[in-house]
Amino acid sequence: MTALCAAARQLAPSRFLQDVPIIAAPLADLLHHGPSAPVWRPVREPDQRVRWTVSGHRQT
């Protein structure tokens, strides 16, 4: 997650991150909760957790 967040900061000036939500999930969370659970973390806000169906809008 740290490397993805660092790479996202380099893309920050472009509109890419606003147009394409980039999310990642730790393998342990995927195995424990499943891919449909809100275990995915947007690289721009790694403390937030969302479902994989995130459309770029905040979900709780």
Short mmCIF file of C-alpha atoms in Angstrom, two decimals:
data_model
loop_
_atom_site.label_atom_id
_atom_site.label_comp_id
_atom_site.label_asym_id
_atom_site.label_seq_id
_atom_site.Cartn_x
_atom_site.Cartn_y
_atom_site.Cartn_z
CA MET A 1 0.00 0.00 0.00
CA THR A 2 2.84 2.38 0.78
CA ALA A 3 4.36 1.95 -2.68
CA LEU A 4 1.00 2.40 -4.39
CA CYS A 5 0.29 5.57 -2.42
CA ALA A 6 3.70 6.96 -3.33
CA ALA A 7 3.11 6.22 -7.00
CA ALA A 8 -0.33 7.83 -6.81
CA ARG A 9 1.21 11.04 -5.46
CA GLN A 10 3.38 11.20 -8.59
CA LEU A 11 0.23 10.97 -10.73
CA ALA A 12 -1.62 13.58 -8.65
CA PRO A 13 -1.20 16.46 -11.16
CA SER A 14 -2.95 14.42 -13.86
CA ARG A 15 -6.69 13.76 -14.00
CA PHE A 16 -6.04 10.01 -14.11
CA LEU A 17 -6.74 9.44 -10.40
CA GLN A 18 -9.99 11.39 -10.56
CA ASP A 19 -11.18 9.44 -13.61
CA VAL A 20 -9.94 5.97 -12.60
CA PRO A 21 -10.36 4.82 -9.00
CA ILE A 22 -7.34 2.73 -8.01
CA ILE A 23 -7.96 0.36 -5.12
CA ALA A 24 -5.94 -2.45 -3.54
CA ALA A 25 -6.52 -5.00 -0.79
CA PRO A 26 -4.20 -7.04 1.40
CA LEU A 27 -4.34 -10.73 0.54
CA ALA A 28 -5.03 -11.65 4.18
CA ASP A 29 -8.15 -9.44 4.19
CA LEU A 30 -9.34 -10.95 0.91
CA LEU A 31 -8.90 -14.49 2.23
CA HIS A 32 -10.54 -13.73 5.57
CA HIS A 33 -13.47 -11.52 4.43
CA GLY A 34 -13.77 -12.24 0.71
CA PRO A 35 -13.45 -9.91 -2.29
CA SER A 36 -17.00 -8.55 -1.95
CA ALA A 37 -16.34 -7.20 1.55
CA PRO A 38 -15.21 -3.60 2.07
CA VAL A 39 -11.54 -4.57 2.32
CA TRP A 40 -10.37 -2.51 -0.64
CA ARG A 41 -8.40 0.68 0.01
CA PRO A 42 -8.27 3.61 -2.40
CA VAL A 43 -4.63 4.52 -2.98
CA ARG A 44 -5.46 8.20 -2.49
CA GLU A 45 -7.10 7.49 0.91
CA PRO A 46 -5.52 4.25 2.24
CA ASP A 47 -7.21 4.56 5.66
CA GLN A 48 -10.63 4.30 4.02
CA ARG A 49 -12.09 0.89 3.14
CA VAL A 50 -14.55 0.38 0.31
CA ARG A 51 -16.19 -2.40 -1.67
CA TRP A 52 -14.61 -3.31 -5.01
CA THR A 53 -17.63 -1.79 -6.75
CA VAL A 54 -16.53 1.68 -5.66
CA SER A 55 -17.26 4.24 -8.37
CA GLY A 56 -14.96 6.97 -7.11
CA HIS A 57 -17.49 8.20 -4.55
CA ARG A 58 -17.06 7.69 -0.81
CA GLN A 59 -18.78 4.65 0.63
CA THR A 60 -19.22 3.69 4.27
#
